[in-house]
Tab-separated table of N, CA, C and O in Angstrom:
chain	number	residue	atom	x	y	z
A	296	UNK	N	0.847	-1.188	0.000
A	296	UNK	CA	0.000	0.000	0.000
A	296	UNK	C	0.885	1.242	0.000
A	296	UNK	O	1.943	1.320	0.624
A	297	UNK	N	0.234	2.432	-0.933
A	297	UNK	CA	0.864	3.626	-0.674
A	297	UNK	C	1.275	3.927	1.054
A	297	UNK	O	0.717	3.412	2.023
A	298	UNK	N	2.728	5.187	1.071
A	298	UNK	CA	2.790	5.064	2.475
A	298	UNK	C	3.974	6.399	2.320
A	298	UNK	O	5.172	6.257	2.077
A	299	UNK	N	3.452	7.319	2.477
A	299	UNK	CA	4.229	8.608	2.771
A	299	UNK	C	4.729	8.750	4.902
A	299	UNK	O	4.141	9.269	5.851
A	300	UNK	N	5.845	8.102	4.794
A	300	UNK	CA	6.507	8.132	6.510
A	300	UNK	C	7.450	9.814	6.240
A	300	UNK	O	8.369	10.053	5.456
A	301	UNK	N	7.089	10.290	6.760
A	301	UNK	CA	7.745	11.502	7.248
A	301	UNK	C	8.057	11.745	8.874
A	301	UNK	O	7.422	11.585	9.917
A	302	UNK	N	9.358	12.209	8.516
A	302	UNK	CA	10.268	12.051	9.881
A	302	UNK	C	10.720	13.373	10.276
A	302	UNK	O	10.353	14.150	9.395
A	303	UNK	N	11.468	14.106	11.370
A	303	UNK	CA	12.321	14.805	11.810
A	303	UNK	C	11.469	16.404	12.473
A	303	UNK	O	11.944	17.514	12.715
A	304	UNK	N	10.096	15.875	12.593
A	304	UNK	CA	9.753	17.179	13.555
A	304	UNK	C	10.200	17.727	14.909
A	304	UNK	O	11.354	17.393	15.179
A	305	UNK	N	9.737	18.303	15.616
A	305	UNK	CA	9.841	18.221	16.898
A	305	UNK	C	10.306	19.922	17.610
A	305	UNK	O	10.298	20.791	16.738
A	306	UNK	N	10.610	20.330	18.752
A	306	UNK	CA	10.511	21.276	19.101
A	306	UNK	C	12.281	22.040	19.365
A	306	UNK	O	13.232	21.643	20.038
A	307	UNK	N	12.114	23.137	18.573
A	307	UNK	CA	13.539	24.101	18.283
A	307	UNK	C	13.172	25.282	18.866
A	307	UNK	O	12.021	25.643	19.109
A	308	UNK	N	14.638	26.129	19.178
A	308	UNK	CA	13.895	27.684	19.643
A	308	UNK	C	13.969	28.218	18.602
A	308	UNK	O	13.816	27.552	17.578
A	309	UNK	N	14.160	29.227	18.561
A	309	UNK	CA	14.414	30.424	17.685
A	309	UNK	C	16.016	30.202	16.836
A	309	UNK	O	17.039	29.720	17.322
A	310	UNK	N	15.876	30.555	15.902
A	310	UNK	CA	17.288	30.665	15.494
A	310	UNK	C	17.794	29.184	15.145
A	310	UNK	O	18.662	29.009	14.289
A	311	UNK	N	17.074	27.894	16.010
A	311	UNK	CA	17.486	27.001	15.059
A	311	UNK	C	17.752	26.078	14.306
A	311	UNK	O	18.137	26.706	13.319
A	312	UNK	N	17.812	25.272	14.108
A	312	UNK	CA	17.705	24.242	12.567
A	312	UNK	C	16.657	22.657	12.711
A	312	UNK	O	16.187	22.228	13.765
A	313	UNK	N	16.532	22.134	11.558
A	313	UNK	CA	15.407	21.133	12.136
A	313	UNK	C	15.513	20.447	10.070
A	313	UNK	O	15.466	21.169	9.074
A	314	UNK	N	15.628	19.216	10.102
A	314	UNK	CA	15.456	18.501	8.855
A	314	UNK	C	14.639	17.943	8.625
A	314	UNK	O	14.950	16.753	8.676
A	315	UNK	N	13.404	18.117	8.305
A	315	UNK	CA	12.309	17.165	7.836
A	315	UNK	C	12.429	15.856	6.740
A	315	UNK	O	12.717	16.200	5.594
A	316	UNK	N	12.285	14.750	6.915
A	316	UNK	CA	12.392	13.446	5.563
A	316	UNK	C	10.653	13.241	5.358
A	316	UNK	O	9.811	13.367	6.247
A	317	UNK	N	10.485	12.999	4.362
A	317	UNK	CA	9.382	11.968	4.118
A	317	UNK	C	9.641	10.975	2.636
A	317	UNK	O	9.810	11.241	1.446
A	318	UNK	N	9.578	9.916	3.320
A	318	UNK	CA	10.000	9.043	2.603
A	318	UNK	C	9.101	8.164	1.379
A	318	UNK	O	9.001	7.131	2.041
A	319	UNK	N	8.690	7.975	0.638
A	319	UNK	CA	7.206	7.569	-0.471
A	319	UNK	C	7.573	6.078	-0.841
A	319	UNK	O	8.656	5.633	-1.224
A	320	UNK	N	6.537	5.516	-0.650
A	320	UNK	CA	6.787	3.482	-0.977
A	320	UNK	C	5.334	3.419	-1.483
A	320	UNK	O	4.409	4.116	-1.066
A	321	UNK	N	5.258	2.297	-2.632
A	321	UNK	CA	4.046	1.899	-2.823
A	321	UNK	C	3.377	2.280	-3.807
A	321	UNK	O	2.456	1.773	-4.446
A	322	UNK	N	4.094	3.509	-3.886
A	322	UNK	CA	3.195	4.695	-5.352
A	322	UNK	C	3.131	4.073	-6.718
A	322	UNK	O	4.050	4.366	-7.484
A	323	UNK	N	2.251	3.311	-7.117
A	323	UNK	CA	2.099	2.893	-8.627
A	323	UNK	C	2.486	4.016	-9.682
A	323	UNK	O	2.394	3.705	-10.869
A	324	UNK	N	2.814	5.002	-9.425
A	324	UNK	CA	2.577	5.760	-11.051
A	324	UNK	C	4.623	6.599	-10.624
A	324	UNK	O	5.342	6.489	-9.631
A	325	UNK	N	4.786	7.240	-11.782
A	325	UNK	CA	5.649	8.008	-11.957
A	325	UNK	C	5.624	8.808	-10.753
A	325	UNK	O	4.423	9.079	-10.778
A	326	UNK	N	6.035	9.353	-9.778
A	326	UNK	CA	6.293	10.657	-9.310
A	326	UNK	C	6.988	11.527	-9.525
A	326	UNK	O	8.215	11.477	-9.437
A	327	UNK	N	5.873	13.149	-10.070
A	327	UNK	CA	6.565	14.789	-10.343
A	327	UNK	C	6.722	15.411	-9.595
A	327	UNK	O	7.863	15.496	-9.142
A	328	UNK	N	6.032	15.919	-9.240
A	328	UNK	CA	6.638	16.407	-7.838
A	328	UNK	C	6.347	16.555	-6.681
A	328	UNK	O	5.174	16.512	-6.311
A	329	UNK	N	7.281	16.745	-5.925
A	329	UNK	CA	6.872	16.323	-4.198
A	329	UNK	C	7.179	18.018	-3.488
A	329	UNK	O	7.819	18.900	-4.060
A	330	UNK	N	6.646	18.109	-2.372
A	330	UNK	CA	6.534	19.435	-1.927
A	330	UNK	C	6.419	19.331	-0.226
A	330	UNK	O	5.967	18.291	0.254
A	331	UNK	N	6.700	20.071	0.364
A	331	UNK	CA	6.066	20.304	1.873
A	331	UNK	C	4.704	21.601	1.922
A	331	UNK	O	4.369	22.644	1.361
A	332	UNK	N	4.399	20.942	2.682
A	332	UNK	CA	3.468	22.118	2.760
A	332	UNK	C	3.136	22.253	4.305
A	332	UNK	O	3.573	21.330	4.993
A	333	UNK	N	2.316	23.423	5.074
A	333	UNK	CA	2.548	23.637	6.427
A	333	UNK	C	0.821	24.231	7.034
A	333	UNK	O	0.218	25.173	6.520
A	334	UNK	N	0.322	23.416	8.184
A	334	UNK	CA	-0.825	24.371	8.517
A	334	UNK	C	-0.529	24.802	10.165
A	334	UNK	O	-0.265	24.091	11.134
A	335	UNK	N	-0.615	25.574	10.097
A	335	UNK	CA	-0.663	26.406	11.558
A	335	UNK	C	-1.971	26.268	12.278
A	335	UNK	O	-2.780	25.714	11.534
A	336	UNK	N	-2.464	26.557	13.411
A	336	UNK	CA	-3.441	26.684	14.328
A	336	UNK	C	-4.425	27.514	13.688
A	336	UNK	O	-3.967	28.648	13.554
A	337	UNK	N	-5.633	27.400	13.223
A	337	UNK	CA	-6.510	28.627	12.921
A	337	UNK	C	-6.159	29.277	11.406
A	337	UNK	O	-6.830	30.140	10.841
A	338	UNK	N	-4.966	28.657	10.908
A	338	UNK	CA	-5.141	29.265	9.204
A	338	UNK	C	-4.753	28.041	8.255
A	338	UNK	O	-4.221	27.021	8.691
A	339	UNK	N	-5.114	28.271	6.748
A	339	UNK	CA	-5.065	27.412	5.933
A	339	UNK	C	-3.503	26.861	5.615
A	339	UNK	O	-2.408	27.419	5.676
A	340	UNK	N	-3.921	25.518	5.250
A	340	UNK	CA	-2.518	25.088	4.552
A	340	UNK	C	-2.048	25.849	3.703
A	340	UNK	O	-2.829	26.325	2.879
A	341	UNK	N	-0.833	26.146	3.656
A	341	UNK	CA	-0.234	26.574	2.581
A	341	UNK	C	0.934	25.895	2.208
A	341	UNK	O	1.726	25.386	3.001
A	342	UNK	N	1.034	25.894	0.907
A	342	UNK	CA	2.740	25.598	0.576
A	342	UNK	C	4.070	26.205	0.878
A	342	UNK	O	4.267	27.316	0.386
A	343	UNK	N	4.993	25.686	1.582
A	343	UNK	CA	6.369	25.902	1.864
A	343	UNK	C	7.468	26.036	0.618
A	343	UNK	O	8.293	26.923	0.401
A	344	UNK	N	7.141	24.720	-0.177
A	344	UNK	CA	8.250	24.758	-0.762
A	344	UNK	C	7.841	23.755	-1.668
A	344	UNK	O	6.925	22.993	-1.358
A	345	UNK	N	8.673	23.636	-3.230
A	345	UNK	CA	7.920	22.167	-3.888
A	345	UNK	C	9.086	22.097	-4.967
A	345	UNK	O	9.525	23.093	-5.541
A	346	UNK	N	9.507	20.871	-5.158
A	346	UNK	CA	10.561	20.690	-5.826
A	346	UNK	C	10.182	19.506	-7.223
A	346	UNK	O	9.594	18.433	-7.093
A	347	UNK	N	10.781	20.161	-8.657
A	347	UNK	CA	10.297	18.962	-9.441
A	347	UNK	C	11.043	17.430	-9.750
A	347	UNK	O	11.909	16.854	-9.090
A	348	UNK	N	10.542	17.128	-10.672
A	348	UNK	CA	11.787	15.957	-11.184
A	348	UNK	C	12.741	15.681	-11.327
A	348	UNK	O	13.426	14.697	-11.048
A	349	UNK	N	12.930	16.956	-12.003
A	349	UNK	CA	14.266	17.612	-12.726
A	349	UNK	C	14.858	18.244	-11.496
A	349	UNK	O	15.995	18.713	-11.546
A	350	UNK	N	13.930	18.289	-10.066
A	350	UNK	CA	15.001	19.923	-9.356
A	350	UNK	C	14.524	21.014	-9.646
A	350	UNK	O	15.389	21.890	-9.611
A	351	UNK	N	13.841	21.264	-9.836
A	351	UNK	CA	13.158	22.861	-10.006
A	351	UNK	C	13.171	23.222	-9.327
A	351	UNK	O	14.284	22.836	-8.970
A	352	UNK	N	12.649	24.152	-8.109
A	352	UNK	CA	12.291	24.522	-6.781
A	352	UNK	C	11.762	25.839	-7.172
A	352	UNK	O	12.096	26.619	-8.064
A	353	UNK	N	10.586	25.888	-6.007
A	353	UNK	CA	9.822	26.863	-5.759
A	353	UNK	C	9.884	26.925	-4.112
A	353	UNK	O	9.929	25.914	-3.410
A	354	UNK	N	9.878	28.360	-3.580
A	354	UNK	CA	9.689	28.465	-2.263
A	354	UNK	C	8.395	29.620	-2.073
A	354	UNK	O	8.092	30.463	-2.918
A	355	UNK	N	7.800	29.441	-0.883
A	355	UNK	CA	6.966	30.726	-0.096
A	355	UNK	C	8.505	31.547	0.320
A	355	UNK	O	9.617	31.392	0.827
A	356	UNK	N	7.391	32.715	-0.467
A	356	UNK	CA	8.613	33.947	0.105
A	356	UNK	C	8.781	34.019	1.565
A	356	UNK	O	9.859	34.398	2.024
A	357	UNK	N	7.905	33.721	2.255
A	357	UNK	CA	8.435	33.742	3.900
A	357	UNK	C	9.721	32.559	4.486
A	357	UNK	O	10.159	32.475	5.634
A	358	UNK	N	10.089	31.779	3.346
A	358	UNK	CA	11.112	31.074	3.487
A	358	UNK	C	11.870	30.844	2.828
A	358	UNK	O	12.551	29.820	2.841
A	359	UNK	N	11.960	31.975	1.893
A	359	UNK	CA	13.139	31.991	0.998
A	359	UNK	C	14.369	32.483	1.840
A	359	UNK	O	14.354	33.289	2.770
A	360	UNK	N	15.611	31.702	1.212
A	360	UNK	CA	16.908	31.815	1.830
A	360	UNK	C	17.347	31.572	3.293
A	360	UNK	O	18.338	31.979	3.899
A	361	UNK	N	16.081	30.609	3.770
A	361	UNK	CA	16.110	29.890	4.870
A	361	UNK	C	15.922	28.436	4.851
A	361	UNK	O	16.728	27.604	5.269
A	362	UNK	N	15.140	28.285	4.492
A	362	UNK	CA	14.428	26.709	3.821
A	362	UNK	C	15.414	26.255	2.374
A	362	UNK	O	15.825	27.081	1.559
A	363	UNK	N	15.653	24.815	2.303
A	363	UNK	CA	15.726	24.342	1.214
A	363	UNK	C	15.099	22.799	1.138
A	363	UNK	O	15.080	21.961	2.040
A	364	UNK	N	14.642	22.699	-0.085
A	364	UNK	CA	13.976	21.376	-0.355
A	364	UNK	C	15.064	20.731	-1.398
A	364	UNK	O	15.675	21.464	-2.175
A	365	UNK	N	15.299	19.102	-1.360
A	365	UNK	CA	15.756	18.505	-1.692
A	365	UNK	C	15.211	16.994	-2.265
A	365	UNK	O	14.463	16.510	-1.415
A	366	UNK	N	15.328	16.306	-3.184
A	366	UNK	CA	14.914	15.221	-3.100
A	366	UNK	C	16.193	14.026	-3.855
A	366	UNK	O	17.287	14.192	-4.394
A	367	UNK	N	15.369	12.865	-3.542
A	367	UNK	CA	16.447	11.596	-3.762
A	367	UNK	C	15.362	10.698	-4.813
A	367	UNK	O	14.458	9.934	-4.473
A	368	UNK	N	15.716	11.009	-5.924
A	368	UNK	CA	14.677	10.118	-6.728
A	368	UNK	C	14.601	8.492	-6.662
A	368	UNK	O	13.596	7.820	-6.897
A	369	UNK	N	16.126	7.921	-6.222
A	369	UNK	CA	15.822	6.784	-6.331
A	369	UNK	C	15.513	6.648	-4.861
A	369	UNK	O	15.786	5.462	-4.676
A	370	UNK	N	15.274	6.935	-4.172
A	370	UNK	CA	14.718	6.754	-2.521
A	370	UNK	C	13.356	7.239	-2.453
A	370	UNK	O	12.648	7.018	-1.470
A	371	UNK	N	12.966	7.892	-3.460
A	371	UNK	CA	11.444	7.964	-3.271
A	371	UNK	C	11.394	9.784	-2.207
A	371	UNK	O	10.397	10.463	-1.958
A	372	UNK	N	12.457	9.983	-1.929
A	372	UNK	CA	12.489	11.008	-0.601
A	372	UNK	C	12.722	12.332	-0.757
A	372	UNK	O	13.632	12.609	-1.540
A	373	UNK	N	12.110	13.297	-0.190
A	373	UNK	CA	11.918	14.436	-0.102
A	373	UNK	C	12.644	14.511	1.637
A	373	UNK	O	12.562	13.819	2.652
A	374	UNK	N	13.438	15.926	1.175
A	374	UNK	CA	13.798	16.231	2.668
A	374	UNK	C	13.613	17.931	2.458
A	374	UNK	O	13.472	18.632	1.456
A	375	UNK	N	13.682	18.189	3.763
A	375	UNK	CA	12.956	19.681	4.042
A	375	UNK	C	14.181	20.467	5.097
A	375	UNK	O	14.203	20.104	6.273
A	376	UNK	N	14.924	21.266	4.746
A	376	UNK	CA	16.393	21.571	5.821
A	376	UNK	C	15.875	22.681	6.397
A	376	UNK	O	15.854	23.411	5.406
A	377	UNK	N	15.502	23.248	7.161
A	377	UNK	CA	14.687	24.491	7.944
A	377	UNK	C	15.820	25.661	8.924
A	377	UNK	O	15.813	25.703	10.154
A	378	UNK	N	16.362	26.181	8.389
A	378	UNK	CA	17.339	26.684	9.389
A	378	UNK	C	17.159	28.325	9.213
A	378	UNK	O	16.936	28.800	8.100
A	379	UNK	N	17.286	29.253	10.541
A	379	UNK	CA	17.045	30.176	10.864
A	379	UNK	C	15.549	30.112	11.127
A	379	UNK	O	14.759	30.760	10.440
A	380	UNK	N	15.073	29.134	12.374
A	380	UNK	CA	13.512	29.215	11.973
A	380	UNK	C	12.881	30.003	12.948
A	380	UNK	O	13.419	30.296	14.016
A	381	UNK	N	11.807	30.338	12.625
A	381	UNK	CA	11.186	31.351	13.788
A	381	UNK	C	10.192	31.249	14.725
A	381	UNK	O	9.933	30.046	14.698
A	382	UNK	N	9.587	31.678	15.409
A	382	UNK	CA	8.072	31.113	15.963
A	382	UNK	C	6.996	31.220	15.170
A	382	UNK	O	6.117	30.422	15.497
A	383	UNK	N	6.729	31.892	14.262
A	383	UNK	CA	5.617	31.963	12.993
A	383	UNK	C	5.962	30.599	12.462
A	383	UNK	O	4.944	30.026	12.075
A	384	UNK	N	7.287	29.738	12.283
A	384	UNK	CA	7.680	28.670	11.531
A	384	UNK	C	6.388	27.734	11.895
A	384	UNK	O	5.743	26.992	11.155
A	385	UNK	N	6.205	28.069	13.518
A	385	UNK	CA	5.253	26.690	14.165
A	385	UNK	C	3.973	25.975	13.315
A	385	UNK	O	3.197	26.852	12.935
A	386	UNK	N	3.642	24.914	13.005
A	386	UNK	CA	3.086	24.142	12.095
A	386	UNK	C	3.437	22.759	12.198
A	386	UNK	O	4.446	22.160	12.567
A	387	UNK	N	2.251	22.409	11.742
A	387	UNK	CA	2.227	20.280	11.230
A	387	UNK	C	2.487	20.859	9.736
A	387	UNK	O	1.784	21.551	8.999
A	388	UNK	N	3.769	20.302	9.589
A	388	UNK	CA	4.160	20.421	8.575
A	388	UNK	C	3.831	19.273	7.503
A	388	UNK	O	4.227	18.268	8.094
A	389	UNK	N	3.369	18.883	6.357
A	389	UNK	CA	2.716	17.689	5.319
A	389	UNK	C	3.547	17.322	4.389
A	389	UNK	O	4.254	18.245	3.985
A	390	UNK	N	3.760	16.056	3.783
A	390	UNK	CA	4.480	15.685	2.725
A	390	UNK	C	3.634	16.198	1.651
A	390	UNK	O	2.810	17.059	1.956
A	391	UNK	N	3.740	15.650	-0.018
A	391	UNK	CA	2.932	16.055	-0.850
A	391	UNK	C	3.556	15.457	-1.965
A	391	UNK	O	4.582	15.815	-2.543
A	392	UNK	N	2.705	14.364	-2.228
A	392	UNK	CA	3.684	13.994	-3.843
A	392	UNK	C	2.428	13.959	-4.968
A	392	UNK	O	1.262	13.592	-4.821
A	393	UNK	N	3.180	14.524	-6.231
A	393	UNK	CA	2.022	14.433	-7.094
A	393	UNK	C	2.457	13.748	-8.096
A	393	UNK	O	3.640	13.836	-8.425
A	394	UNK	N	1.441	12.816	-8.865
A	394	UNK	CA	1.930	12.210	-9.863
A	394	UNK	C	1.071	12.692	-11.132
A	394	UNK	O	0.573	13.816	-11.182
A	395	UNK	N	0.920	11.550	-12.351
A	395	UNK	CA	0.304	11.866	-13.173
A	395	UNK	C	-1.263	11.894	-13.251
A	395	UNK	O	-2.074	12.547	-13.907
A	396	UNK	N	-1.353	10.800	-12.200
A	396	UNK	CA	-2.724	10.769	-12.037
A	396	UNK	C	-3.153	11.405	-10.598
A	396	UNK	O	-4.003	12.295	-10.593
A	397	UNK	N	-2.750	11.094	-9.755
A	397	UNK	CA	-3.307	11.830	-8.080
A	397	UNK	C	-2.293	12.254	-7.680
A	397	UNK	O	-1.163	12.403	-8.144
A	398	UNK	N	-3.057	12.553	-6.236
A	398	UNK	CA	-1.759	13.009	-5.838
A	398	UNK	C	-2.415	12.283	-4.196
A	398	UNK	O	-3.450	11.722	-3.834
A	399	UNK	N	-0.856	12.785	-3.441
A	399	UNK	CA	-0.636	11.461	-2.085
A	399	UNK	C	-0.090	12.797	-0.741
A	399	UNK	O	0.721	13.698	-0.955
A	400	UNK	N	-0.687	12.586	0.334
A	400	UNK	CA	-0.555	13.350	1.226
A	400	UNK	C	0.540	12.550	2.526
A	400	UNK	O	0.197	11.370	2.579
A	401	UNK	N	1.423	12.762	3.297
A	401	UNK	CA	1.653	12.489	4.851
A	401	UNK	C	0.773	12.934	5.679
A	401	UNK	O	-0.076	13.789	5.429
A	402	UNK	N	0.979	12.249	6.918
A	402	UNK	CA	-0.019	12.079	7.670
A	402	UNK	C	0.370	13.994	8.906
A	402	UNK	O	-0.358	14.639	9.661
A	403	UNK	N	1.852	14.168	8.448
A	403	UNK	CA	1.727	15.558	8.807
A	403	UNK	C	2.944	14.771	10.232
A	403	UNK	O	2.967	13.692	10.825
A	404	UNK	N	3.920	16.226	10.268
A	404	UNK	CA	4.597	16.444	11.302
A	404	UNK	C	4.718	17.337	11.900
A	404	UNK	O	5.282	18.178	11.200
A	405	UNK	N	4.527	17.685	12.805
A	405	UNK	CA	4.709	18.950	14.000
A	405	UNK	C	6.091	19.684	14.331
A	405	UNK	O	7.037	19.371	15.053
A	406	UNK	N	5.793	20.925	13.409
A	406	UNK	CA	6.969	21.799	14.146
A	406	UNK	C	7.073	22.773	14.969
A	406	UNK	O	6.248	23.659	14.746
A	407	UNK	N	7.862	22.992	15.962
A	407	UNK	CA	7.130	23.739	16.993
A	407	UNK	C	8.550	24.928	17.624
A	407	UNK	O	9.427	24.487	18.367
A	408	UNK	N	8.532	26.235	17.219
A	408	UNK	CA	9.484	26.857	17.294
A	408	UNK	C	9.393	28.093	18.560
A	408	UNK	O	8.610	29.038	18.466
A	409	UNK	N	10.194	27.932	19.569
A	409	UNK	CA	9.476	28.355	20.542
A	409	UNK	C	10.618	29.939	19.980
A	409	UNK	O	11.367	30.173	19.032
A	410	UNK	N	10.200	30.609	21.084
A	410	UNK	CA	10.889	31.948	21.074
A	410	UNK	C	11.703	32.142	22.134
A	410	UNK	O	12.327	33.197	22.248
């Protein structure tokens, strides 16, 4: 069965660093691209960051030149490097892979950036 495991949340202060993995098994189709995305307490998901096949990358300007996304095509894996993070960072942060036909969610990891 499909199975997006995402790893490396947990609680940082201010200022600093934290690596998110989520790892993808199971996926019948091609995978394009995979992304993080982040919901906070009381507002909508939004996207963080989303990287293509090829490596493309796109970031939210609130994490540009802080955040980088990475992936490992033959591992199936997306990793998420978070450094300089802030207390706005705080969020269950989500995997996100899309293929040709659907697309596949994580079950979400918690980041929690105190001040």
């Amino acid at each position: 069965q499909v199975q997006l495991v995402e790893s490396g949340g947990g609680l940082v202060q201010a200022g600093g660093s934290l690596r998110l993995s989520c790892a993808a098994s199971g996926i019948p189709f091609s995978i394009n691209a995979m992304a993080w995305y982040r919901q906070a307490p009381g507002k909508q998901r939004e996207l963080v960051a989303i990287i293509s096949s090829v490596g493309s990358t796109n970031y939210a300007d609130s994490v540009k030149g802080r955040f980088t996304i990475s992936r490992d095509n033959a591992k199936n894996t997306v990793y998420l490097q978070m450094n300089s993070l802030e207390p706005e960072d705080t969020a269950v942060y989500y995997c996100y892979v899309r293929t040709m036909v659907r697309t596949y969610w994580g079950q979400g990891t918690q980041v929690t950036v105190s001040s």
